[in-house]
GROMACS .gro file of C-alpha atoms in nm:
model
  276
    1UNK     CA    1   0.696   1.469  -0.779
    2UNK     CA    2   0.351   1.281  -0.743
    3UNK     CA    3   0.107   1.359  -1.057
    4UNK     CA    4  -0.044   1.062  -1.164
    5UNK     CA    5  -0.161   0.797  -0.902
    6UNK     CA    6  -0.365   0.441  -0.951
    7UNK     CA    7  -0.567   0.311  -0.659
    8UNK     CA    8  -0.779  -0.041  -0.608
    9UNK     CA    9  -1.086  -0.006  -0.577
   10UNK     CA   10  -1.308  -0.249  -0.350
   11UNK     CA   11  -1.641  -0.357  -0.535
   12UNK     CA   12  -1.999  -0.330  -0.408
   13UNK     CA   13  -2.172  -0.047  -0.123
   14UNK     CA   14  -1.935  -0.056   0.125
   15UNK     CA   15  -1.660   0.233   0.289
   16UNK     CA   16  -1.338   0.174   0.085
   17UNK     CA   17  -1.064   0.359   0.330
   18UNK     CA   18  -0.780   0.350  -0.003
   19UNK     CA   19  -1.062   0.496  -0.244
   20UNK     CA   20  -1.100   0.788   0.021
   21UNK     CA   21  -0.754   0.795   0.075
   22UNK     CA   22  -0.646   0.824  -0.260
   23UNK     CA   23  -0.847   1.148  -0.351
   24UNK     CA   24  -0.737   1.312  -0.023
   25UNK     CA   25  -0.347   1.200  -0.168
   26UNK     CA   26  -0.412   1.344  -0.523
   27UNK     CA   27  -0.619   1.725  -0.377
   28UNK     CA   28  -0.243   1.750  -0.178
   29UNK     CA   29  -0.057   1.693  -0.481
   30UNK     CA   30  -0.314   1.787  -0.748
   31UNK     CA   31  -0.237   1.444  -0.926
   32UNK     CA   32  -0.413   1.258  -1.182
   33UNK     CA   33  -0.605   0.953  -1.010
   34UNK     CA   34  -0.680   0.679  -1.186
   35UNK     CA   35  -0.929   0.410  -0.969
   36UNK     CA   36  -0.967   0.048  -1.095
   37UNK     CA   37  -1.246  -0.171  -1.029
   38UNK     CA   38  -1.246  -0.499  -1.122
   39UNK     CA   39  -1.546  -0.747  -1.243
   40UNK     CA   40  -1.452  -1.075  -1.132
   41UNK     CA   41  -1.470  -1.398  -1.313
   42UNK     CA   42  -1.666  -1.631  -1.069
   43UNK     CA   43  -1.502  -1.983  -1.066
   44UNK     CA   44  -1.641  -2.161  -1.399
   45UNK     CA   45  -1.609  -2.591  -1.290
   46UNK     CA   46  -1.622  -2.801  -1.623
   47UNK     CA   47  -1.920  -2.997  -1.540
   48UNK     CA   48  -2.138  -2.672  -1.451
   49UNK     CA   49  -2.333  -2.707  -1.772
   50UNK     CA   50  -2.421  -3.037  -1.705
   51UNK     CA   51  -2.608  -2.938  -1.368
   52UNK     CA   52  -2.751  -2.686  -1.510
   53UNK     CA   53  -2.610  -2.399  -1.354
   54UNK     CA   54  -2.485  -2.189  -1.665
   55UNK     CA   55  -2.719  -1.979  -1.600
   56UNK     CA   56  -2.645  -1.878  -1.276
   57UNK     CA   57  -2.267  -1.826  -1.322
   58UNK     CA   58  -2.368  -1.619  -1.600
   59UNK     CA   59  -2.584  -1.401  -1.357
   60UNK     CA   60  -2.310  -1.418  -1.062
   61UNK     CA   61  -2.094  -1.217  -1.360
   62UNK     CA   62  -2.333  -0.969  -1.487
   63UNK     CA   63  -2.355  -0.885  -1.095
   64UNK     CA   64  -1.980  -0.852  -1.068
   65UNK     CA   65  -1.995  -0.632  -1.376
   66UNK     CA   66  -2.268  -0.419  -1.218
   67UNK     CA   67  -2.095  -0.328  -0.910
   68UNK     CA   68  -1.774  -0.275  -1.053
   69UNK     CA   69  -1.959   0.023  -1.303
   70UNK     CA   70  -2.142   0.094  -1.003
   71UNK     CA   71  -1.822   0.153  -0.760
   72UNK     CA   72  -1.660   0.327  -1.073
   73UNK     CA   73  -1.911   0.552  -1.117
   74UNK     CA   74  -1.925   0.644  -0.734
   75UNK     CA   75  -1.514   0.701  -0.696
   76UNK     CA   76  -1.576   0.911  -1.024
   77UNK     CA   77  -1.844   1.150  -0.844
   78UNK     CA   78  -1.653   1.171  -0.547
   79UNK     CA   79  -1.323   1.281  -0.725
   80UNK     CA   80  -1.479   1.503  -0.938
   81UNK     CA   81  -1.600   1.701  -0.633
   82UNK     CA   82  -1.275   1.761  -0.564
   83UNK     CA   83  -1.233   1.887  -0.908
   84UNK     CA   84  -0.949   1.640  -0.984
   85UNK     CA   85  -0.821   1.467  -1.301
   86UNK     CA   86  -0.964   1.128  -1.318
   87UNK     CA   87  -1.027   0.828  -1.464
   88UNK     CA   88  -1.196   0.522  -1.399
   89UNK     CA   89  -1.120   0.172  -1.507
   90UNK     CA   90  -1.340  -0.175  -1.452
   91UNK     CA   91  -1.141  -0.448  -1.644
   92UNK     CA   92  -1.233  -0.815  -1.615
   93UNK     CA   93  -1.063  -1.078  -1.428
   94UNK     CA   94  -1.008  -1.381  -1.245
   95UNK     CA   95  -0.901  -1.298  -0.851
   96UNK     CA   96  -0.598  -1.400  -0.940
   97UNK     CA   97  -0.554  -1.253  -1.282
   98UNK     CA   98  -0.626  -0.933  -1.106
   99UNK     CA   99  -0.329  -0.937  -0.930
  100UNK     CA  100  -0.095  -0.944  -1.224
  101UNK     CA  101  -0.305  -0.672  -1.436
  102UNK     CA  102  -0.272  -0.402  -1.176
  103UNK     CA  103   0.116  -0.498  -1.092
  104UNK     CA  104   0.137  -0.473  -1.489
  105UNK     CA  105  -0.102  -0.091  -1.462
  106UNK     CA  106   0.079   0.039  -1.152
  107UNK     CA  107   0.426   0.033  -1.361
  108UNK     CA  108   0.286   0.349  -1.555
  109UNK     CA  109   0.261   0.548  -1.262
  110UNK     CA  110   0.425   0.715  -1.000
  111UNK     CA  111   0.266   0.534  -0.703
  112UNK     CA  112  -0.013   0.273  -0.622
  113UNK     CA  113  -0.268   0.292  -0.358
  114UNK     CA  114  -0.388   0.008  -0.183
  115UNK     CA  115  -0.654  -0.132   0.122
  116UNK     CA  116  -0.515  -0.350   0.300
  117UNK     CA  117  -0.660  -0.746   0.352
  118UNK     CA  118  -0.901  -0.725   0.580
  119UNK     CA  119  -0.902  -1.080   0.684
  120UNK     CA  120  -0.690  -1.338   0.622
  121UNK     CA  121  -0.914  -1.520   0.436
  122UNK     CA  122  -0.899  -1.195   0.163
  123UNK     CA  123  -0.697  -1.381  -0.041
  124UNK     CA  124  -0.759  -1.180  -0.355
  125UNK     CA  125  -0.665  -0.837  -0.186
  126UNK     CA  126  -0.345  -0.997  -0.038
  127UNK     CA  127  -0.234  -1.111  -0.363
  128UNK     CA  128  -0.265  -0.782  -0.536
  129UNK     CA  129  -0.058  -0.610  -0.238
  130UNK     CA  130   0.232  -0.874  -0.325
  131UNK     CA  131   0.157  -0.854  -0.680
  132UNK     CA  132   0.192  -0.490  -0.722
  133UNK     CA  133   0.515  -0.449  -0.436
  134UNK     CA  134   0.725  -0.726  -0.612
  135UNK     CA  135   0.634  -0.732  -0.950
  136UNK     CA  136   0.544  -0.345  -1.030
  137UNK     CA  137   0.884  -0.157  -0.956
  138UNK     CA  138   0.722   0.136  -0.829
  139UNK     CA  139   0.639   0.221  -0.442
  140UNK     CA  140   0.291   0.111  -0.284
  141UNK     CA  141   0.100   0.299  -0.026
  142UNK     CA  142  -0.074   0.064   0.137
  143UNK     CA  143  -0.354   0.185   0.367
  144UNK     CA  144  -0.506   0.008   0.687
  145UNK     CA  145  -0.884  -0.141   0.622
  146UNK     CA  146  -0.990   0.083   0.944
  147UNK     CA  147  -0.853   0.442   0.825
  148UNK     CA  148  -1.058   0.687   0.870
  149UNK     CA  149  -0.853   1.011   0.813
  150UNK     CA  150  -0.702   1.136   0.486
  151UNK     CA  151  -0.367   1.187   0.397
  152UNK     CA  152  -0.123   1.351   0.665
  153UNK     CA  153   0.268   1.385   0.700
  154UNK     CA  154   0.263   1.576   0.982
  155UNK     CA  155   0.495   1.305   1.147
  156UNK     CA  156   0.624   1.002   0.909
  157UNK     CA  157   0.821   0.721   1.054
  158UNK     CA  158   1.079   0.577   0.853
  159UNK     CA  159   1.175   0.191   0.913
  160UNK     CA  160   1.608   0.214   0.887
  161UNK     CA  161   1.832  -0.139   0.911
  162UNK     CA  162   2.041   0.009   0.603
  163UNK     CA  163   1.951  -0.254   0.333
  164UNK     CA  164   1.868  -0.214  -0.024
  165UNK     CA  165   1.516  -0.232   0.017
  166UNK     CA  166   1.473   0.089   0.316
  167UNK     CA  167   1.708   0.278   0.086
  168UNK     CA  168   1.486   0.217  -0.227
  169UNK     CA  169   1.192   0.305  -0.026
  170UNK     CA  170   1.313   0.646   0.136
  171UNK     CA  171   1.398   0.743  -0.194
  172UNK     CA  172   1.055   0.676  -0.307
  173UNK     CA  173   0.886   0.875  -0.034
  174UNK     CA  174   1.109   1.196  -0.057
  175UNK     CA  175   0.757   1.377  -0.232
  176UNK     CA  176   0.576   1.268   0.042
  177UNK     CA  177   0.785   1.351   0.374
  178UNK     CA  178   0.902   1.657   0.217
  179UNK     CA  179   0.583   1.776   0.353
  180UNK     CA  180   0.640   1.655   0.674
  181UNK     CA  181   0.702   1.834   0.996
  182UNK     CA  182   0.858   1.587   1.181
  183UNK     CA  183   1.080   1.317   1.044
  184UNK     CA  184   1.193   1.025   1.302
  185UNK     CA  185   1.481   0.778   1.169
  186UNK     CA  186   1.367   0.421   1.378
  187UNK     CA  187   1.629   0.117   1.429
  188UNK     CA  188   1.489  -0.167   1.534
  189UNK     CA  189   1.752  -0.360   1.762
  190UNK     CA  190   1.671  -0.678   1.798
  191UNK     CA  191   2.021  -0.864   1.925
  192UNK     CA  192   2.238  -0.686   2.203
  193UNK     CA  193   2.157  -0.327   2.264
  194UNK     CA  194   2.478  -0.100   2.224
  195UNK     CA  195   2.365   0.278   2.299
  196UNK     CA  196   2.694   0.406   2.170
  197UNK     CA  197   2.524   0.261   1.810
  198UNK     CA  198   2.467   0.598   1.594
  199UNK     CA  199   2.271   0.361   1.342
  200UNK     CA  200   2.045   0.583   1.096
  201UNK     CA  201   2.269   0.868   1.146
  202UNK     CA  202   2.370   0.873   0.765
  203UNK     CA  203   2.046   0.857   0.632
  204UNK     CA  204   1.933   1.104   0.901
  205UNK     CA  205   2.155   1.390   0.760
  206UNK     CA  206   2.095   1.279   0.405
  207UNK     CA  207   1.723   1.400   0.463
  208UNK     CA  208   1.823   1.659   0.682
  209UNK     CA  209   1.973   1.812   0.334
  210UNK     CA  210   1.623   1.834   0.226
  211UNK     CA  211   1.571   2.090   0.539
  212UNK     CA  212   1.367   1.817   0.688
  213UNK     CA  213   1.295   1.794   1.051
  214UNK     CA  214   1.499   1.474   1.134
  215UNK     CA  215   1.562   1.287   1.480
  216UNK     CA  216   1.680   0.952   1.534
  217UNK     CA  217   1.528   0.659   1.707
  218UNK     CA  218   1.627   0.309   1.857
  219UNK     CA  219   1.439   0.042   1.988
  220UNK     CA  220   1.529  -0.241   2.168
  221UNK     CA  221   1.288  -0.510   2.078
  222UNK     CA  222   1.466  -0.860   2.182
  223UNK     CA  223   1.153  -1.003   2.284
  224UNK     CA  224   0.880  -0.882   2.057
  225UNK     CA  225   0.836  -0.929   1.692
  226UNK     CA  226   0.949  -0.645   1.510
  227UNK     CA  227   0.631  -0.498   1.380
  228UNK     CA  228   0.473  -0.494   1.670
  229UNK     CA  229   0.752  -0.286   1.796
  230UNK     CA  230   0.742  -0.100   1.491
  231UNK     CA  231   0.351  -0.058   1.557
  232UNK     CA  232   0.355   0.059   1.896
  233UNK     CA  233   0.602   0.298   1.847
  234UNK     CA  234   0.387   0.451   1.558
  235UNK     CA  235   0.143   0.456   1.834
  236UNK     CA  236   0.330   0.614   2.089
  237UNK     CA  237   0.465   0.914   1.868
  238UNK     CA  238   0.159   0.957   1.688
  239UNK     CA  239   0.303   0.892   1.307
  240UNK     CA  240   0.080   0.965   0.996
  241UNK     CA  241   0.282   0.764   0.782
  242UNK     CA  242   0.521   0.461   0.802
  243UNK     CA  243   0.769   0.452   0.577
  244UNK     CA  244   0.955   0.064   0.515
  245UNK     CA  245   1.116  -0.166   0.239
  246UNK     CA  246   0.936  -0.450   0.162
  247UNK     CA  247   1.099  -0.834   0.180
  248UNK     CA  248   1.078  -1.108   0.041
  249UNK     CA  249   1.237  -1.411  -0.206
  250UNK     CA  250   1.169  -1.563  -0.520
  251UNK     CA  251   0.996  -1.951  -0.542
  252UNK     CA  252   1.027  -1.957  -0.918
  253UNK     CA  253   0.789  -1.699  -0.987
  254UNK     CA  254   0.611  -1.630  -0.719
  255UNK     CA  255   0.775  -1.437  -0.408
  256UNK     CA  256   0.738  -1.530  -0.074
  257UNK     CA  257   0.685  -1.243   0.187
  258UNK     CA  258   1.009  -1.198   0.484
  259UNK     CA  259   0.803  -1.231   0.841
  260UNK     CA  260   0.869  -0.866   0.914
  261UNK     CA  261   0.706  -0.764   0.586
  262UNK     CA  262   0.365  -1.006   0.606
  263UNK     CA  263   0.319  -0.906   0.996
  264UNK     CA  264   0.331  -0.558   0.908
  265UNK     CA  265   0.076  -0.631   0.592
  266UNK     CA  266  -0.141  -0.854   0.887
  267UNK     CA  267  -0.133  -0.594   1.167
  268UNK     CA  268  -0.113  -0.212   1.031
  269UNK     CA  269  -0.274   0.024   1.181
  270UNK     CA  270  -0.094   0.365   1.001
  271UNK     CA  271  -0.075   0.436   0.626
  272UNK     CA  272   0.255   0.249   0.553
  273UNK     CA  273   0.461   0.303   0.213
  274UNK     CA  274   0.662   0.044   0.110
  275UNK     CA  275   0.917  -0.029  -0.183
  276UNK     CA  276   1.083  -0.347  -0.325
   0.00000   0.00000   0.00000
């Protein structure tokens, strides 16, 4: 079950796709939402008082602090019209202090909502997506900068290559596609294609025990990248929702991000839920 959901939300006057996303995700489950907005520390040098400019970096952070009560208080009206359970939150934080608080939040709740990076040079929004999928333990739902829909599962697409990490995250989603009409098991192949492979097939009739809707895909990809292959077959059957683990390994404390996971972060273009 889904009841109690936490979603970032993006400062200042623009469209936030995760903020909209999030309230259409909590009507379908009538789940508490709980939106976070963070006022950020701007960067404070040491010798800033000495030119004089205390002033201004105060100002710069009364600003931040204005827009994040300002975005709170707009993803508060616009839940409330849906009559929902919510609650608001506009903590205080350096970009990259961010990052750990909400990994440290979403731990408390049953899934996180997230916009993806818009640009590469988004640094802050790209470290609270790896933040919250490695260092959180609970499943992120990560949701494309140009979304303009709400939430669907009228055809999920689950990414299969039996590890640990697409096991962990079909067991996360089972509230979600139980909804679903259509459920399509996808193998990415990309050494030698064997069509004899049944690949998928024991995960496939583990969900089909859930009188799920379940067919079986496989792709030969040996000369794209996989999420590209990934991404235009989301295109080409029309998925709501992708469905993936997420990879990556430890540098001391930090985790670096496996190339299938960051492309798919770069490039999305569907809702994608992913688990660590």
């Amino acid at each position: 079950m889904i009841k109690d959901i936490v979603v970032n939300l993006t400062p200042g006057p623009g469209d936030d796709p995760a903020c909209r996303y999030a309230i259409s995700l909590a009507e379908t489950f009538n789940a508490h939402l709980t939106g976070v907005a963070f006022a950020y520390d701007p960067p404070w040098p040491p010798a800033i008082t000495d030119l004089g400019g205390a002033q201004i970096l105060r100002s710069l952070l009364e600003k931040s602090r204005a827009d994040a009560k300002s975005t709170a208080a707009q993803f508060e009206a616009a839940a409330k019209r849906s009559q929902l359970s919510v609650q608001a939150l506009t903590p205080e934080a350096t970009s990259s202090g961010a990052a750990e608080a909400i990994a440290n939040l979403a731990r408390t709740y049953d899934l996180a909502v997230l916009k993806q990076s818009s640009s590469r040079d988004d640094v802050t929004a790209q470290e609270i997506i790896e933040a919250v999928l490695f260092n959180s333990g609970r499943p992120v739902l990560i949701v494309p900068y140009i979304q303009k829909a709400g939430f669907s599962v009228k055809r999920v697409l689950i990414c299969w290559d039996g590890s640990r990490a697409s096991a962990r995250a079909v067991a996360d989603s089972l509230p979600l596609i139980a909804r679903a009409d259509n459920v399509q098991v996808l193998t990415v192949v990309t050494g030698k294609f064997d069509e004899n492979d049944v690949a998928g097939a024991d995960i496939a009739e583990h969900l089909a025990r859930y009188k799920l809707r379940v067919e079986l895909a496989r792709l030969p990809a040996p000369d794209i990248d996989v999420p590209s292959a990934i991404l235009s077959h989301a295109a080409d059957v029309d998925a709501d929702l992708i469905v993936m683990g997420a990879y990556g390994h430890s540098r001391l404390r930090d985790f670096v991000l496996g190339g299938a996971t960051r492309g798919m972060l770069r490039s999305m273009t569907v809702p994608t839920l992913m688990s660590h």
